[in-house]
mmCIF file of C-alpha atoms in Angstrom:
data_model
loop_
_atom_site.group_PDB
_atom_site.id
_atom_site.type_symbol
_atom_site.label_atom_id
_atom_site.label_comp_id
_atom_site.label_asym_id
_atom_site.label_seq_id
_atom_site.Cartn_x
_atom_site.Cartn_y
_atom_site.Cartn_z
ATOM 1 C CA MET C 1 -28.284 229.072 349.880
ATOM 2 C CA ARG C 2 -30.830 231.628 348.791
ATOM 3 C CA ARG C 3 -28.048 234.180 348.925
ATOM 4 C CA SER C 4 -25.874 232.063 346.442
ATOM 5 C CA VAL C 5 -29.066 231.675 344.097
ATOM 6 C CA GLY C 6 -29.769 235.427 344.010
ATOM 7 C CA LEU C 7 -26.251 236.099 343.166
ATOM 8 C CA LEU C 8 -26.345 233.723 340.274
ATOM 9 C CA VAL C 9 -29.574 235.171 338.838
ATOM 10 C CA LEU C 10 -28.463 239.008 339.369
ATOM 11 C CA PRO C 11 -25.450 238.574 336.679
ATOM 12 C CA VAL C 12 -27.861 236.828 334.028
ATOM 13 C CA LEU C 13 -30.554 239.186 334.687
ATOM 14 C CA VAL C 14 -27.956 242.065 333.832
ATOM 15 C CA TRP C 15 -26.845 240.320 330.952
ATOM 16 C CA THR C 16 -30.005 239.760 329.548
ATOM 17 C CA GLY C 17 -31.080 243.310 330.386
ATOM 18 C CA THR C 18 -28.063 244.548 328.032
ATOM 19 C CA ALA C 19 -28.874 241.973 325.511
ATOM 20 C CA LEU C 20 -32.275 242.940 325.042
ATOM 21 C CA ALA C 21 -31.826 246.635 325.211
ATOM 22 C CA ALA C 22 -32.963 248.653 322.104
ATOM 23 C CA LYS C 23 -30.438 249.278 319.410
ATOM 24 C CA PRO C 24 -29.951 253.115 318.351
ATOM 25 C CA ARG C 25 -31.962 253.957 315.595
ATOM 26 C CA GLY C 26 -30.254 257.282 314.744
ATOM 27 C CA CYS C 27 -33.606 259.154 315.286
ATOM 28 C CA PHE C 28 -36.486 259.980 317.558
ATOM 29 C CA SER C 29 -40.235 258.758 317.211
ATOM 30 C CA ALA C 30 -42.726 261.311 316.954
ATOM 31 C CA ASN C 31 -43.833 260.403 320.511
ATOM 32 C CA GLU C 32 -40.345 261.089 321.686
ATOM 33 C CA ILE C 33 -40.197 264.214 319.792
ATOM 34 C CA ALA C 34 -43.456 265.206 321.322
ATOM 35 C CA ALA C 35 -42.164 264.449 324.873
ATOM 36 C CA GLU C 36 -39.063 266.288 324.322
ATOM 37 C CA ARG C 37 -41.258 269.380 323.705
ATOM 38 C CA ILE C 38 -43.286 268.733 326.654
ATOM 39 C CA VAL C 39 -40.062 268.564 328.588
ATOM 40 C CA ARG C 40 -38.988 271.929 327.113
ATOM 41 C CA GLN C 41 -42.283 273.595 327.532
ATOM 42 C CA GLY C 42 -42.344 272.679 331.126
ATOM 43 C CA VAL C 43 -38.735 274.217 331.944
ATOM 44 C CA ARG C 44 -39.645 277.077 330.054
ATOM 45 C CA LEU C 45 -42.884 277.806 331.886
ATOM 46 C CA ARG C 46 -41.164 277.115 335.389
ATOM 47 C CA GLU C 47 -38.031 279.447 334.967
ATOM 48 C CA GLY C 48 -40.562 281.809 333.599
ATOM 49 C CA ALA C 49 -42.913 281.634 336.236
ATOM 50 C CA ARG C 50 -39.850 281.674 338.642
ATOM 51 C CA GLY C 51 -38.498 284.910 337.354
ATOM 52 C CA CYS C 52 -41.868 286.752 336.474
ATOM 53 C CA ASP C 53 -42.920 286.027 340.196
ATOM 54 C CA GLY C 54 -41.084 288.549 341.618
ATOM 55 C CA SER C 55 -39.610 291.903 341.604
ATOM 56 C CA PRO C 56 -39.834 294.049 339.416
ATOM 57 C CA TRP C 57 -42.619 291.927 337.390
ATOM 58 C CA HIS C 58 -44.892 290.722 339.941
ATOM 59 C CA TYR C 59 -47.035 288.606 338.059
ATOM 60 C CA HIS C 60 -47.720 286.012 340.696
ATOM 61 C CA THR C 61 -46.947 283.089 338.627
ATOM 62 C CA TRP C 62 -44.968 280.874 340.731
ATOM 63 C CA ALA C 63 -47.925 279.790 342.791
ATOM 64 C CA LEU C 64 -49.381 279.127 339.292
ATOM 65 C CA TRP C 65 -46.818 276.995 338.293
ATOM 66 C CA GLN C 66 -46.850 274.999 341.675
ATOM 67 C CA GLN C 67 -50.712 274.467 340.963
ATOM 68 C CA VAL C 68 -49.842 272.850 337.256
ATOM 69 C CA ASP C 69 -46.794 270.945 338.637
ATOM 70 C CA GLN C 70 -48.955 269.538 341.416
ATOM 71 C CA ARG C 71 -51.972 268.898 338.906
ATOM 72 C CA PHE C 72 -49.999 267.269 336.281
ATOM 73 C CA GLY C 73 -46.920 266.040 337.858
ATOM 74 C CA PRO C 74 -47.773 262.461 336.769
ATOM 75 C CA GLN C 75 -47.817 263.592 333.095
ATOM 76 C CA PHE C 76 -44.678 265.439 333.335
ATOM 77 C CA ALA C 77 -43.212 262.393 334.728
ATOM 78 C CA ARG C 78 -44.315 260.129 331.814
ATOM 79 C CA GLN C 79 -42.990 262.393 329.206
ATOM 80 C CA THR C 80 -39.815 262.706 331.167
ATOM 81 C CA GLN C 81 -39.561 258.927 331.311
ATOM 82 C CA ILE C 82 -40.119 258.843 327.393
ATOM 83 C CA ARG C 83 -37.469 261.330 327.083
ATOM 84 C CA GLN C 84 -35.228 259.210 329.121
ATOM 85 C CA SER C 85 -35.873 256.078 327.435
ATOM 86 C CA ALA C 86 -35.138 257.597 324.126
ATOM 87 C CA PHE C 87 -31.518 259.046 325.178
ATOM 88 C CA VAL C 88 -30.802 255.706 326.676
ATOM 89 C CA ARG C 89 -31.538 253.852 323.315
ATOM 90 C CA GLU C 90 -29.830 256.552 321.421
ATOM 91 C CA PHE C 91 -26.933 257.720 323.510
ATOM 92 C CA SER C 92 -26.066 254.287 325.588
ATOM 93 C CA LYS C 93 -22.586 255.373 326.255
ATOM 94 C CA ASP C 94 -23.156 258.208 327.750
ATOM 95 C CA PHE C 95 -26.959 258.128 328.558
ATOM 96 C CA GLU C 96 -26.604 259.241 332.224
ATOM 97 C CA ASN C 97 -25.172 262.659 331.402
ATOM 98 C CA ARG C 98 -26.860 263.369 327.985
ATOM 99 C CA PRO C 99 -30.095 264.142 329.742
ATOM 100 C CA SER C 100 -28.592 265.995 332.391
ATOM 101 C CA GLN C 101 -26.609 267.873 330.039
ATOM 102 C CA SER C 102 -29.574 268.699 327.793
ATOM 103 C CA THR C 103 -32.036 269.922 330.664
ATOM 104 C CA GLY C 104 -28.925 272.010 332.190
ATOM 105 C CA ARG C 105 -28.690 273.826 329.033
ATOM 106 C CA LEU C 106 -32.152 274.379 328.826
ATOM 107 C CA VAL C 107 -32.655 275.777 332.800
ATOM 108 C CA THR C 108 -29.663 277.905 332.242
ATOM 109 C CA HIS C 109 -31.085 279.284 328.876
ATOM 110 C CA TYR C 110 -34.375 279.732 330.278
ATOM 111 C CA ARG C 111 -33.216 281.024 333.648
ATOM 112 C CA ASP C 112 -31.083 283.875 332.330
ATOM 113 C CA TYR C 113 -33.937 284.418 329.618
ATOM 114 C CA PRO C 114 -34.461 288.318 329.319
ATOM 115 C CA LEU C 115 -37.632 289.171 330.898
ATOM 116 C CA SER C 116 -40.307 291.728 330.028
ATOM 117 C CA ASP C 117 -44.045 292.372 330.684
ATOM 118 C CA VAL C 118 -44.725 290.719 327.571
ATOM 119 C CA TYR C 119 -42.891 287.773 328.256
ATOM 120 C CA CYS C 120 -44.512 287.750 331.807
ATOM 121 C CA GLN C 121 -47.914 288.007 330.431
ATOM 122 C CA GLY C 122 -47.434 285.509 328.099
ATOM 123 C CA VAL C 123 -45.982 283.071 331.017
ATOM 124 C CA GLN C 124 -48.842 283.866 333.199
ATOM 125 C CA LYS C 125 -51.668 283.253 330.376
ATOM 126 C CA GLN C 126 -50.243 279.767 329.467
ATOM 127 C CA LEU C 127 -50.135 278.806 333.014
ATOM 128 C CA GLN C 128 -53.654 280.014 333.428
ATOM 129 C CA GLN C 129 -54.923 278.304 330.124
ATOM 130 C CA THR C 130 -53.179 274.999 331.543
ATOM 131 C CA LEU C 131 -55.303 275.433 334.480
ATOM 132 C CA SER C 132 -58.551 275.937 333.143
ATOM 133 C CA ARG C 133 -58.250 273.766 330.015
ATOM 134 C CA GLY C 134 -55.981 270.944 331.163
ATOM 135 C CA TRP C 135 -53.215 268.817 330.036
ATOM 136 C CA GLY C 136 -54.385 269.126 326.414
ATOM 137 C CA ALA C 137 -53.652 272.642 326.226
ATOM 138 C CA PHE C 138 -50.328 272.382 327.992
ATOM 139 C CA VAL C 139 -49.269 269.859 324.903
ATOM 140 C CA ARG C 140 -50.938 272.092 322.322
ATOM 141 C CA GLN C 141 -48.724 275.098 323.692
ATOM 142 C CA ALA C 142 -45.536 272.727 323.727
ATOM 143 C CA SER C 143 -46.537 271.962 319.979
ATOM 144 C CA VAL C 144 -46.496 275.383 319.030
ATOM 145 C CA ALA C 145 -43.439 276.622 320.048
ATOM 146 C CA PRO C 146 -40.520 277.068 317.504
ATOM 147 C CA ASP C 147 -39.419 273.687 316.623
ATOM 148 C CA VAL C 148 -35.697 273.452 317.552
ATOM 149 C CA VAL C 149 -36.505 269.684 318.906
ATOM 150 C CA GLU C 150 -36.621 268.618 315.272
ATOM 151 C CA PHE C 151 -33.241 270.569 314.735
ATOM 152 C CA ILE C 152 -31.595 268.890 317.224
ATOM 153 C CA TYR C 153 -32.964 265.424 317.290
ATOM 154 C CA LYS C 154 -33.481 263.508 314.104
ATOM 155 C CA PRO C 155 -37.193 262.700 313.594
ATOM 156 C CA CYS C 156 -37.678 259.217 312.460
ATOM 157 C CA GLN C 157 -39.407 258.992 309.102
#
């Protein structure tokens, strides 16, 4: 009996979840734009830390990134969740692929980004600032970056 009740409830929950899903707005809220910026900054620093850590740069940035990731993992996860919710709402027919494609393009871009002493010093400095000044410093760094996010995703007015 318990099994049959569970099987009857499951389709109703799936149907109501689909019916209650947010309709696309054709834009991203300020909070969603900020989350996208933060995700992009995280990818940029992670890939920069990976590239600048070893030969020929030797900026020892990977250990710094790991400290940032450990310390602020829950904040990164929350921003990723906000981003995912926006993708689910706006791209409901392809929400499973859109975030992966977007993140994949970012990772590829920053993994292949041409490294230099100036770039690696900047990555190192931003990681050190994040560790010494906290999450707010990271959010400020993300908001200072050139704003390609608003070019790609229309902000709600």
